[in-house]
mmCIF file with all atom_site columns, C-alpha atoms and ligand atoms in Angstrom:
data_model
loop_
_atom_site.group_PDB
_atom_site.id
_atom_site.type_symbol
_atom_site.label_atom_id
_atom_site.label_alt_id
_atom_site.label_comp_id
_atom_site.label_asym_id
_atom_site.label_entity_id
_atom_site.label_seq_id
_atom_site.pdbx_PDB_ins_code
_atom_site.Cartn_x
_atom_site.Cartn_y
_atom_site.Cartn_z
_atom_site.occupancy
_atom_site.B_iso_or_equiv
_atom_site.pdbx_formal_charge
_atom_site.auth_seq_id
_atom_site.auth_comp_id
_atom_site.auth_asym_id
_atom_site.auth_atom_id
_atom_site.pdbx_PDB_model_num
ATOM   1   C  CA  . UNK V 1 1   ? 196.617 143.750 10.473 1.00 54.00 ? 12  UNK V CA  1
ATOM   2   C  CA  . UNK V 1 2   ? 195.961 146.901 12.130 1.00 72.00 ? 13  UNK V CA  1
ATOM   3   C  CA  . UNK V 1 3   ? 198.427 148.701 14.211 1.00 88.00 ? 14  UNK V CA  1
ATOM   4   C  CA  . UNK V 1 4   ? 198.491 148.081 17.817 1.00 93.00 ? 15  UNK V CA  1
ATOM   5   C  CA  . UNK V 1 5   ? 198.342 151.088 20.036 1.00 95.00 ? 16  UNK V CA  1
ATOM   6   C  CA  . UNK V 1 6   ? 197.970 151.569 23.872 1.00 95.00 ? 17  UNK V CA  1
ATOM   7   C  CA  . UNK V 1 7   ? 194.420 152.131 23.416 1.00 94.00 ? 18  UNK V CA  1
ATOM   8   C  CA  . UNK V 1 8   ? 193.867 148.927 21.025 1.00 93.00 ? 19  UNK V CA  1
ATOM   9   C  CA  . UNK V 1 9   ? 195.419 146.637 24.135 1.00 93.00 ? 20  UNK V CA  1
ATOM   10  C  CA  . UNK V 1 10  ? 192.080 147.333 25.907 1.00 90.00 ? 21  UNK V CA  1
ATOM   11  C  CA  . UNK V 1 11  ? 190.099 145.928 22.927 1.00 93.00 ? 22  UNK V CA  1
ATOM   12  C  CA  . UNK V 1 12  ? 188.604 142.769 24.013 1.00 92.00 ? 23  UNK V CA  1
ATOM   13  C  CA  . UNK V 1 13  ? 189.037 141.156 20.325 1.00 91.00 ? 24  UNK V CA  1
ATOM   14  C  CA  . UNK V 1 14  ? 192.646 142.337 20.545 1.00 94.00 ? 25  UNK V CA  1
ATOM   15  C  CA  . UNK V 1 15  ? 193.022 140.552 24.057 1.00 94.00 ? 26  UNK V CA  1
ATOM   16  C  CA  . UNK V 1 16  ? 191.318 137.502 23.100 1.00 93.00 ? 27  UNK V CA  1
ATOM   17  C  CA  . UNK V 1 17  ? 194.355 136.692 20.718 1.00 95.00 ? 28  UNK V CA  1
ATOM   18  C  CA  . UNK V 1 18  ? 196.764 136.770 23.478 1.00 97.00 ? 29  UNK V CA  1
ATOM   19  C  CA  . UNK V 1 19  ? 198.546 133.427 24.513 1.00 98.00 ? 30  UNK V CA  1
ATOM   20  C  CA  . UNK V 1 20  ? 197.786 132.517 27.965 1.00 98.00 ? 31  UNK V CA  1
ATOM   21  C  CA  . UNK V 1 21  ? 201.463 133.724 29.039 1.00 98.00 ? 32  UNK V CA  1
ATOM   22  C  CA  . UNK V 1 22  ? 200.714 137.521 27.802 1.00 98.00 ? 33  UNK V CA  1
ATOM   23  C  CA  . UNK V 1 23  ? 197.053 137.417 29.352 1.00 97.00 ? 34  UNK V CA  1
ATOM   24  C  CA  . UNK V 1 24  ? 198.349 136.570 32.815 1.00 98.00 ? 35  UNK V CA  1
ATOM   25  C  CA  . UNK V 1 25  ? 200.763 139.463 32.603 1.00 98.00 ? 36  UNK V CA  1
ATOM   26  C  CA  . UNK V 1 26  ? 198.284 141.769 31.342 1.00 97.00 ? 37  UNK V CA  1
ATOM   27  C  CA  . UNK V 1 27  ? 195.982 140.675 34.397 1.00 96.00 ? 38  UNK V CA  1
ATOM   28  C  CA  . UNK V 1 28  ? 198.904 141.026 36.844 1.00 96.00 ? 39  UNK V CA  1
ATOM   29  C  CA  . UNK V 1 29  ? 199.676 144.370 35.411 1.00 96.00 ? 40  UNK V CA  1
ATOM   30  C  CA  . UNK V 1 30  ? 196.175 145.690 36.173 1.00 94.00 ? 41  UNK V CA  1
ATOM   31  C  CA  . UNK V 1 31  ? 195.729 144.161 39.147 1.00 95.00 ? 42  UNK V CA  1
ATOM   32  C  CA  . UNK V 1 32  ? 198.910 145.582 40.570 1.00 94.00 ? 43  UNK V CA  1
ATOM   33  C  CA  . UNK V 1 33  ? 199.544 148.703 38.662 1.00 94.00 ? 44  UNK V CA  1
ATOM   34  C  CA  . UNK V 1 34  ? 202.968 147.288 38.480 1.00 95.00 ? 45  UNK V CA  1
ATOM   35  C  CA  . UNK V 1 35  ? 205.153 144.205 37.219 1.00 96.00 ? 46  UNK V CA  1
ATOM   36  C  CA  . UNK V 1 36  ? 208.276 143.062 38.383 1.00 96.00 ? 47  UNK V CA  1
ATOM   37  C  CA  . UNK V 1 37  ? 211.535 143.139 36.379 1.00 95.00 ? 48  UNK V CA  1
ATOM   38  C  CA  . UNK V 1 38  ? 210.963 139.577 34.292 1.00 96.00 ? 49  UNK V CA  1
ATOM   39  C  CA  . UNK V 1 39  ? 207.425 140.395 34.067 1.00 97.00 ? 50  UNK V CA  1
ATOM   40  C  CA  . UNK V 1 40  ? 208.017 144.008 32.507 1.00 96.00 ? 51  UNK V CA  1
ATOM   41  C  CA  . UNK V 1 41  ? 210.550 142.297 30.263 1.00 95.00 ? 52  UNK V CA  1
ATOM   42  C  CA  . UNK V 1 42  ? 208.313 139.581 28.886 1.00 97.00 ? 53  UNK V CA  1
ATOM   43  C  CA  . UNK V 1 43  ? 205.503 141.788 28.199 1.00 97.00 ? 54  UNK V CA  1
ATOM   44  C  CA  . UNK V 1 44  ? 207.294 144.645 26.819 1.00 95.00 ? 55  UNK V CA  1
ATOM   45  C  CA  . UNK V 1 45  ? 209.057 142.292 24.374 1.00 95.00 ? 56  UNK V CA  1
ATOM   46  C  CA  . UNK V 1 46  ? 205.758 140.804 23.529 1.00 97.00 ? 57  UNK V CA  1
ATOM   47  C  CA  . UNK V 1 47  ? 204.383 144.265 22.628 1.00 96.00 ? 58  UNK V CA  1
ATOM   48  C  CA  . UNK V 1 48  ? 207.104 145.075 20.682 1.00 94.00 ? 59  UNK V CA  1
ATOM   49  C  CA  . UNK V 1 49  ? 206.761 141.750 18.673 1.00 94.00 ? 60  UNK V CA  1
ATOM   50  C  CA  . UNK V 1 50  ? 203.009 142.965 18.107 1.00 94.00 ? 61  UNK V CA  1
ATOM   51  C  CA  . UNK V 1 51  ? 204.564 146.098 16.165 1.00 92.00 ? 62  UNK V CA  1
ATOM   52  C  CA  . UNK V 1 52  ? 203.813 148.471 18.972 1.00 94.00 ? 63  UNK V CA  1
ATOM   53  C  CA  . UNK V 1 53  ? 205.833 151.532 18.584 1.00 93.00 ? 64  UNK V CA  1
ATOM   54  C  CA  . UNK V 1 54  ? 208.169 152.710 21.471 1.00 93.00 ? 65  UNK V CA  1
ATOM   55  C  CA  . UNK V 1 55  ? 205.846 155.850 21.882 1.00 94.00 ? 66  UNK V CA  1
ATOM   56  C  CA  . UNK V 1 56  ? 202.524 153.713 22.225 1.00 95.00 ? 67  UNK V CA  1
ATOM   57  C  CA  . UNK V 1 57  ? 204.620 151.488 24.407 1.00 95.00 ? 68  UNK V CA  1
ATOM   58  C  CA  . UNK V 1 58  ? 205.356 154.193 26.787 1.00 95.00 ? 69  UNK V CA  1
ATOM   59  C  CA  . UNK V 1 59  ? 201.775 155.541 26.866 1.00 95.00 ? 70  UNK V CA  1
ATOM   60  C  CA  . UNK V 1 60  ? 200.759 152.063 27.623 1.00 96.00 ? 71  UNK V CA  1
ATOM   61  C  CA  . UNK V 1 61  ? 203.310 151.420 30.513 1.00 96.00 ? 72  UNK V CA  1
ATOM   62  C  CA  . UNK V 1 62  ? 202.873 155.102 31.745 1.00 95.00 ? 73  UNK V CA  1
ATOM   63  C  CA  . UNK V 1 63  ? 199.316 154.906 32.060 1.00 94.00 ? 74  UNK V CA  1
ATOM   64  C  CA  . UNK V 1 64  ? 199.438 151.552 33.737 1.00 94.00 ? 75  UNK V CA  1
ATOM   65  C  CA  . UNK V 1 65  ? 201.898 152.470 36.251 1.00 94.00 ? 76  UNK V CA  1
ATOM   66  C  CA  . UNK V 1 66  ? 200.582 155.683 37.210 1.00 94.00 ? 77  UNK V CA  1
ATOM   67  C  CA  . UNK V 1 67  ? 196.746 154.886 37.029 1.00 91.00 ? 78  UNK V CA  1
ATOM   68  C  CA  . UNK V 1 68  ? 196.710 154.201 40.881 1.00 85.00 ? 79  UNK V CA  1
ATOM   69  C  CA  . UNK V 1 69  ? 197.766 156.963 42.989 1.00 78.00 ? 80  UNK V CA  1
ATOM   70  C  CA  . UNK V 1 70  ? 200.859 154.950 44.159 1.00 81.00 ? 81  UNK V CA  1
ATOM   71  C  CA  . UNK V 1 71  ? 203.131 156.062 41.645 1.00 91.00 ? 82  UNK V CA  1
ATOM   72  C  CA  . UNK V 1 72  ? 203.772 159.560 40.409 1.00 93.00 ? 83  UNK V CA  1
ATOM   73  C  CA  . UNK V 1 73  ? 204.693 160.280 36.671 1.00 92.00 ? 84  UNK V CA  1
ATOM   74  C  CA  . UNK V 1 74  ? 207.962 161.625 38.000 1.00 92.00 ? 85  UNK V CA  1
ATOM   75  C  CA  . UNK V 1 75  ? 208.919 158.289 39.704 1.00 92.00 ? 86  UNK V CA  1
ATOM   76  C  CA  . UNK V 1 76  ? 207.819 156.459 36.523 1.00 91.00 ? 87  UNK V CA  1
ATOM   77  C  CA  . UNK V 1 77  ? 210.134 158.680 34.501 1.00 91.00 ? 88  UNK V CA  1
ATOM   78  C  CA  . UNK V 1 78  ? 212.879 158.191 36.785 1.00 91.00 ? 89  UNK V CA  1
ATOM   79  C  CA  . UNK V 1 79  ? 212.694 154.543 37.572 1.00 91.00 ? 90  UNK V CA  1
ATOM   80  C  CA  . UNK V 1 80  ? 211.140 153.011 34.440 1.00 91.00 ? 91  UNK V CA  1
ATOM   81  C  CA  . UNK V 1 81  ? 210.899 155.082 31.440 1.00 90.00 ? 92  UNK V CA  1
ATOM   82  C  CA  . UNK V 1 82  ? 214.606 154.047 30.518 1.00 88.00 ? 93  UNK V CA  1
ATOM   83  C  CA  . UNK V 1 83  ? 214.127 150.248 31.035 1.00 87.00 ? 94  UNK V CA  1
ATOM   84  C  CA  . UNK V 1 84  ? 211.094 150.492 28.304 1.00 90.00 ? 95  UNK V CA  1
ATOM   85  C  CA  . UNK V 1 85  ? 213.281 152.703 25.816 1.00 90.00 ? 96  UNK V CA  1
ATOM   86  C  CA  . UNK V 1 86  ? 216.285 150.376 26.345 1.00 88.00 ? 97  UNK V CA  1
ATOM   87  C  CA  . UNK V 1 87  ? 214.080 147.441 25.051 1.00 89.00 ? 98  UNK V CA  1
ATOM   88  C  CA  . UNK V 1 88  ? 213.722 149.288 22.241 1.00 88.00 ? 99  UNK V CA  1
ATOM   89  C  CA  . UNK V 1 89  ? 217.509 149.734 21.384 1.00 86.00 ? 100 UNK V CA  1
ATOM   90  C  CA  . UNK V 1 90  ? 217.176 153.389 22.286 1.00 86.00 ? 101 UNK V CA  1
ATOM   91  C  CA  . UNK V 1 91  ? 219.309 153.500 25.394 1.00 84.00 ? 102 UNK V CA  1
ATOM   92  C  CA  . UNK V 1 92  ? 222.694 152.143 26.761 1.00 82.00 ? 103 UNK V CA  1
ATOM   93  C  CA  . UNK V 1 93  ? 224.026 149.477 24.355 1.00 80.00 ? 104 UNK V CA  1
ATOM   94  C  CA  . UNK V 1 94  ? 221.421 150.314 21.868 1.00 79.00 ? 105 UNK V CA  1
ATOM   95  C  CA  . UNK V 1 95  ? 220.687 146.583 21.267 1.00 79.00 ? 106 UNK V CA  1
ATOM   96  C  CA  . UNK V 1 96  ? 217.647 145.985 19.146 1.00 80.00 ? 107 UNK V CA  1
ATOM   97  C  CA  . UNK V 1 97  ? 216.326 143.069 21.128 1.00 83.00 ? 108 UNK V CA  1
ATOM   98  C  CA  . UNK V 1 98  ? 214.253 140.214 19.779 1.00 86.00 ? 109 UNK V CA  1
ATOM   99  C  CA  . UNK V 1 99  ? 210.711 139.365 21.356 1.00 91.00 ? 110 UNK V CA  1
ATOM   100 C  CA  . UNK V 1 100 ? 211.246 136.640 23.308 1.00 94.00 ? 111 UNK V CA  1
ATOM   101 C  CA  . UNK V 1 101 ? 210.273 133.200 22.000 1.00 97.00 ? 112 UNK V CA  1
ATOM   102 C  CA  . UNK V 1 102 ? 208.868 130.335 24.227 1.00 98.00 ? 113 UNK V CA  1
ATOM   103 C  CA  . UNK V 1 103 ? 212.153 128.938 24.842 1.00 97.00 ? 114 UNK V CA  1
ATOM   104 C  CA  . UNK V 1 104 ? 213.511 132.078 26.119 1.00 97.00 ? 115 UNK V CA  1
ATOM   105 C  CA  . UNK V 1 105 ? 210.418 132.626 28.278 1.00 98.00 ? 116 UNK V CA  1
ATOM   106 C  CA  . UNK V 1 106 ? 211.054 129.069 29.716 1.00 98.00 ? 117 UNK V CA  1
ATOM   107 C  CA  . UNK V 1 107 ? 214.604 129.780 30.278 1.00 97.00 ? 118 UNK V CA  1
ATOM   108 C  CA  . UNK V 1 108 ? 213.963 132.599 33.084 1.00 96.00 ? 119 UNK V CA  1
ATOM   109 C  CA  . UNK V 1 109 ? 213.623 131.818 36.573 1.00 96.00 ? 120 UNK V CA  1
ATOM   110 C  CA  . UNK V 1 110 ? 210.250 130.831 37.502 1.00 97.00 ? 121 UNK V CA  1
ATOM   111 C  CA  . UNK V 1 111 ? 207.836 133.374 38.695 1.00 97.00 ? 122 UNK V CA  1
ATOM   112 C  CA  . UNK V 1 112 ? 207.972 133.737 42.518 1.00 97.00 ? 123 UNK V CA  1
ATOM   113 C  CA  . UNK V 1 113 ? 204.821 134.789 44.282 1.00 95.00 ? 124 UNK V CA  1
ATOM   114 C  CA  . UNK V 1 114 ? 203.524 138.132 43.221 1.00 96.00 ? 125 UNK V CA  1
ATOM   115 C  CA  . UNK V 1 115 ? 205.276 137.777 39.698 1.00 98.00 ? 126 UNK V CA  1
ATOM   116 C  CA  . UNK V 1 116 ? 203.577 137.121 36.365 1.00 98.00 ? 127 UNK V CA  1
ATOM   117 C  CA  . UNK V 1 117 ? 206.156 136.223 34.021 1.00 98.00 ? 128 UNK V CA  1
ATOM   118 C  CA  . UNK V 1 118 ? 206.877 132.613 32.517 1.00 98.00 ? 129 UNK V CA  1
ATOM   119 C  CA  . UNK V 1 119 ? 204.558 130.250 30.875 1.00 98.00 ? 130 UNK V CA  1
ATOM   120 C  CA  . UNK V 1 120 ? 201.217 129.334 32.529 1.00 98.00 ? 131 UNK V CA  1
ATOM   121 C  CA  . UNK V 1 121 ? 201.320 125.527 31.183 1.00 98.00 ? 132 UNK V CA  1
ATOM   122 C  CA  . UNK V 1 122 ? 204.525 124.977 33.487 1.00 98.00 ? 133 UNK V CA  1
ATOM   123 C  CA  . UNK V 1 123 ? 203.768 127.504 36.110 1.00 98.00 ? 134 UNK V CA  1
ATOM   124 C  CA  . UNK V 1 124 ? 200.128 126.888 36.957 1.00 98.00 ? 135 UNK V CA  1
ATOM   125 C  CA  . UNK V 1 125 ? 198.897 124.106 39.156 1.00 97.00 ? 136 UNK V CA  1
ATOM   126 C  CA  . UNK V 1 126 ? 196.506 121.665 37.296 1.00 97.00 ? 137 UNK V CA  1
ATOM   127 C  CA  . UNK V 1 127 ? 193.516 123.321 39.198 1.00 97.00 ? 138 UNK V CA  1
ATOM   128 C  CA  . UNK V 1 128 ? 193.925 126.760 37.986 1.00 97.00 ? 139 UNK V CA  1
ATOM   129 C  CA  . UNK V 1 129 ? 195.081 125.824 34.533 1.00 98.00 ? 140 UNK V CA  1
ATOM   130 C  CA  . UNK V 1 130 ? 192.034 123.483 34.003 1.00 97.00 ? 141 UNK V CA  1
ATOM   131 C  CA  . UNK V 1 131 ? 189.540 126.265 35.399 1.00 97.00 ? 142 UNK V CA  1
ATOM   132 C  CA  . UNK V 1 132 ? 191.004 128.993 32.959 1.00 97.00 ? 143 UNK V CA  1
ATOM   133 C  CA  . UNK V 1 133 ? 190.985 126.632 29.877 1.00 96.00 ? 144 UNK V CA  1
ATOM   134 C  CA  . UNK V 1 134 ? 187.418 125.540 30.590 1.00 95.00 ? 145 UNK V CA  1
ATOM   135 C  CA  . UNK V 1 135 ? 186.499 129.277 30.909 1.00 94.00 ? 146 UNK V CA  1
ATOM   136 C  CA  . UNK V 1 136 ? 187.606 129.515 27.058 1.00 92.00 ? 147 UNK V CA  1
ATOM   137 C  CA  . UNK V 1 137 ? 184.955 127.027 26.162 1.00 89.00 ? 148 UNK V CA  1
ATOM   138 C  CA  . UNK V 1 138 ? 187.051 124.038 25.724 1.00 93.00 ? 149 UNK V CA  1
ATOM   139 C  CA  . UNK V 1 139 ? 185.445 120.648 26.397 1.00 93.00 ? 150 UNK V CA  1
ATOM   140 C  CA  . UNK V 1 140 ? 186.616 118.501 29.523 1.00 94.00 ? 151 UNK V CA  1
ATOM   141 C  CA  . UNK V 1 141 ? 188.293 116.139 27.132 1.00 95.00 ? 152 UNK V CA  1
ATOM   142 C  CA  . UNK V 1 142 ? 190.159 118.822 25.553 1.00 95.00 ? 153 UNK V CA  1
ATOM   143 C  CA  . UNK V 1 143 ? 191.216 120.421 28.578 1.00 97.00 ? 154 UNK V CA  1
ATOM   144 C  CA  . UNK V 1 144 ? 192.374 116.908 29.839 1.00 97.00 ? 155 UNK V CA  1
ATOM   145 C  CA  . UNK V 1 145 ? 194.376 116.455 26.767 1.00 96.00 ? 156 UNK V CA  1
ATOM   146 C  CA  . UNK V 1 146 ? 196.132 119.850 27.134 1.00 97.00 ? 157 UNK V CA  1
ATOM   147 C  CA  . UNK V 1 147 ? 196.924 119.172 30.806 1.00 98.00 ? 158 UNK V CA  1
ATOM   148 C  CA  . UNK V 1 148 ? 198.245 115.928 29.944 1.00 98.00 ? 159 UNK V CA  1
ATOM   149 C  CA  . UNK V 1 149 ? 201.100 117.616 27.732 1.00 98.00 ? 160 UNK V CA  1
ATOM   150 C  CA  . UNK V 1 150 ? 201.847 120.203 30.270 1.00 98.00 ? 161 UNK V CA  1
ATOM   151 C  CA  . UNK V 1 151 ? 202.291 117.401 32.869 1.00 98.00 ? 162 UNK V CA  1
ATOM   152 C  CA  . UNK V 1 152 ? 204.811 115.576 30.484 1.00 98.00 ? 163 UNK V CA  1
ATOM   153 C  CA  . UNK V 1 153 ? 206.659 119.123 30.214 1.00 98.00 ? 164 UNK V CA  1
ATOM   154 C  CA  . UNK V 1 154 ? 205.384 119.733 26.529 1.00 98.00 ? 165 UNK V CA  1
ATOM   155 C  CA  . UNK V 1 155 ? 204.326 123.272 27.234 1.00 98.00 ? 166 UNK V CA  1
ATOM   156 C  CA  . UNK V 1 156 ? 204.539 124.628 23.707 1.00 98.00 ? 167 UNK V CA  1
ATOM   157 C  CA  . UNK V 1 157 ? 202.402 121.815 22.667 1.00 97.00 ? 168 UNK V CA  1
ATOM   158 C  CA  . UNK V 1 158 ? 200.054 122.126 25.501 1.00 98.00 ? 169 UNK V CA  1
ATOM   159 C  CA  . UNK V 1 159 ? 199.698 125.850 24.102 1.00 98.00 ? 170 UNK V CA  1
ATOM   160 C  CA  . UNK V 1 160 ? 199.427 124.777 20.578 1.00 97.00 ? 171 UNK V CA  1
ATOM   161 C  CA  . UNK V 1 161 ? 196.441 122.456 21.492 1.00 96.00 ? 172 UNK V CA  1
ATOM   162 C  CA  . UNK V 1 162 ? 194.832 125.296 23.449 1.00 96.00 ? 173 UNK V CA  1
ATOM   163 C  CA  . UNK V 1 163 ? 194.985 127.571 20.166 1.00 95.00 ? 174 UNK V CA  1
ATOM   164 C  CA  . UNK V 1 164 ? 193.632 124.878 17.932 1.00 93.00 ? 175 UNK V CA  1
ATOM   165 C  CA  . UNK V 1 165 ? 191.083 123.866 20.165 1.00 92.00 ? 176 UNK V CA  1
ATOM   166 C  CA  . UNK V 1 166 ? 189.780 127.258 20.688 1.00 90.00 ? 177 UNK V CA  1
ATOM   167 C  CA  . UNK V 1 167 ? 189.855 127.675 16.974 1.00 87.00 ? 178 UNK V CA  1
ATOM   168 C  CA  . UNK V 1 168 ? 187.760 125.115 16.533 1.00 82.00 ? 179 UNK V CA  1
ATOM   169 C  CA  . UNK V 1 169 ? 185.248 126.232 19.082 1.00 78.00 ? 180 UNK V CA  1
ATOM   170 C  CA  . UNK V 1 170 ? 184.912 129.361 17.184 1.00 77.00 ? 181 UNK V CA  1
ATOM   171 C  CA  . UNK V 1 171 ? 184.148 127.527 13.997 1.00 75.00 ? 182 UNK V CA  1
ATOM   172 C  CA  . UNK V 1 172 ? 180.486 126.155 14.627 1.00 68.00 ? 183 UNK V CA  1
ATOM   173 C  CA  . UNK V 1 173 ? 179.591 122.863 12.881 1.00 67.00 ? 184 UNK V CA  1
ATOM   174 C  CA  . UNK V 1 174 ? 183.335 121.440 12.851 1.00 67.00 ? 185 UNK V CA  1
ATOM   175 C  CA  . UNK V 1 175 ? 183.936 118.537 14.780 1.00 66.00 ? 186 UNK V CA  1
ATOM   176 C  CA  . UNK V 1 176 ? 185.346 118.939 18.021 1.00 66.00 ? 187 UNK V CA  1
ATOM   177 C  CA  . UNK V 1 177 ? 188.178 116.444 18.463 1.00 69.00 ? 188 UNK V CA  1
ATOM   178 C  CA  . UNK V 1 178 ? 190.230 115.918 21.536 1.00 71.00 ? 189 UNK V CA  1
ATOM   179 C  CA  . UNK V 1 179 ? 193.495 115.588 19.612 1.00 80.00 ? 190 UNK V CA  1
ATOM   180 C  CA  . UNK V 1 180 ? 194.475 118.155 17.002 1.00 82.00 ? 191 UNK V CA  1
ATOM   181 C  CA  . UNK V 1 181 ? 196.948 117.055 14.623 1.00 83.00 ? 192 UNK V CA  1
ATOM   182 C  CA  . UNK V 1 182 ? 200.038 119.210 15.130 1.00 86.00 ? 193 UNK V CA  1
ATOM   183 C  CA  . UNK V 1 183 ? 202.812 119.173 12.771 1.00 87.00 ? 194 UNK V CA  1
ATOM   184 C  CA  . UNK V 1 184 ? 206.138 121.148 12.590 1.00 85.00 ? 195 UNK V CA  1
ATOM   185 C  CA  . UNK V 1 185 ? 204.443 123.965 10.806 1.00 86.00 ? 196 UNK V CA  1
ATOM   186 C  CA  . UNK V 1 186 ? 201.484 124.286 13.232 1.00 90.00 ? 197 UNK V CA  1
ATOM   187 C  CA  . UNK V 1 187 ? 203.582 124.239 16.559 1.00 95.00 ? 198 UNK V CA  1
ATOM   188 C  CA  . UNK V 1 188 ? 203.498 127.348 18.462 1.00 96.00 ? 199 UNK V CA  1
ATOM   189 C  CA  . UNK V 1 189 ? 207.001 128.116 19.806 1.00 97.00 ? 200 UNK V CA  1
ATOM   190 C  CA  . UNK V 1 190 ? 206.514 131.913 20.208 1.00 97.00 ? 201 UNK V CA  1
ATOM   191 C  CA  . UNK V 1 191 ? 203.909 134.099 22.103 1.00 98.00 ? 202 UNK V CA  1
ATOM   192 C  CA  . UNK V 1 192 ? 203.805 136.579 18.985 1.00 97.00 ? 203 UNK V CA  1
ATOM   193 C  CA  . UNK V 1 193 ? 203.124 133.767 16.721 1.00 96.00 ? 204 UNK V CA  1
ATOM   194 C  CA  . UNK V 1 194 ? 200.017 132.502 18.691 1.00 97.00 ? 205 UNK V CA  1
ATOM   195 C  CA  . UNK V 1 195 ? 198.991 136.312 18.540 1.00 96.00 ? 206 UNK V CA  1
ATOM   196 C  CA  . UNK V 1 196 ? 199.436 136.406 14.647 1.00 95.00 ? 207 UNK V CA  1
ATOM   197 C  CA  . UNK V 1 197 ? 197.533 133.381 14.272 1.00 94.00 ? 208 UNK V CA  1
ATOM   198 C  CA  . UNK V 1 198 ? 194.678 134.021 16.241 1.00 94.00 ? 209 UNK V CA  1
ATOM   199 C  CA  . UNK V 1 199 ? 194.084 137.602 14.702 1.00 91.00 ? 210 UNK V CA  1
ATOM   200 C  CA  . UNK V 1 200 ? 194.565 136.236 11.150 1.00 88.00 ? 211 UNK V CA  1
ATOM   201 C  CA  . UNK V 1 201 ? 192.049 133.652 11.768 1.00 84.00 ? 212 UNK V CA  1
ATOM   202 C  CA  . UNK V 1 202 ? 189.291 136.277 12.456 1.00 74.00 ? 213 UNK V CA  1
ATOM   203 C  CA  . UNK V 1 203 ? 190.011 138.915 9.699  1.00 68.00 ? 214 UNK V CA  1
HETATM 204 FE FE1 . LIG P 2 .   ? 203.365 131.751 26.187 1.00 96.50 ? 320 LIG P FE1 1
HETATM 205 FE FE2 . LIG P 2 .   ? 204.827 129.967 24.798 1.00 96.50 ? 320 LIG P FE2 1
HETATM 206 FE FE3 . LIG P 2 .   ? 203.952 129.271 27.171 1.00 96.50 ? 320 LIG P FE3 1
HETATM 207 FE FE4 . LIG P 2 .   ? 202.265 129.521 25.173 1.00 96.50 ? 320 LIG P FE4 1
HETATM 208 S  S1  . LIG P 2 .   ? 203.842 127.930 25.306 1.00 96.50 ? 320 LIG P S1  1
HETATM 209 S  S2  . LIG P 2 .   ? 201.750 130.285 27.119 1.00 96.50 ? 320 LIG P S2  1
HETATM 210 S  S3  . LIG P 2 .   ? 203.028 131.238 24.133 1.00 96.50 ? 320 LIG P S3  1
HETATM 211 S  S4  . LIG P 2 .   ? 205.268 130.960 26.837 1.00 96.50 ? 320 LIG P S4  1
#
């Protein structure tokens, strides 16, 4: 796949391959021109997992945080730049952190009001979740099936179903079952794995 840059994150085709957790973070970021700490970490590691370079990542975050007039470039450089470079192992203890898998995402404190990290299959109420899934062209029975998994606390299974169903809805002429067959090999347990699969299927 092609390299992901700050500019390509605005490409709808790239964005549509994001799992719901990453879409939610991008939405929160563009709405507020800011993300709180856990949100910054979760999205920053996801972007790193896409193979985005630290230079492109800094370009992306600088633009996102300073786009409105509320934050100056100077303030961004003083208060946030270190954090993003740190995530790439370029500051402080220089640990080359690995992108967060779903288990790590789910191990963080749940998002409070005004926060966007976490996993929507756990953190969103059923109304918001079903409206969002319906907008992804899933049928009512598919949405119910995903919501059932979420209710049983099987969040990654819910997410994998959402992936499988949207793959089916993009392949015209195929049957649209309400229960996909999910094996150990197809179970999505990492936001970057969701993205890689969704990208591969389209190219
Ligand atoms: Fe993201 Fe994983 Fe939750 Fe899917 S299951 S939305 S990839 S954290």
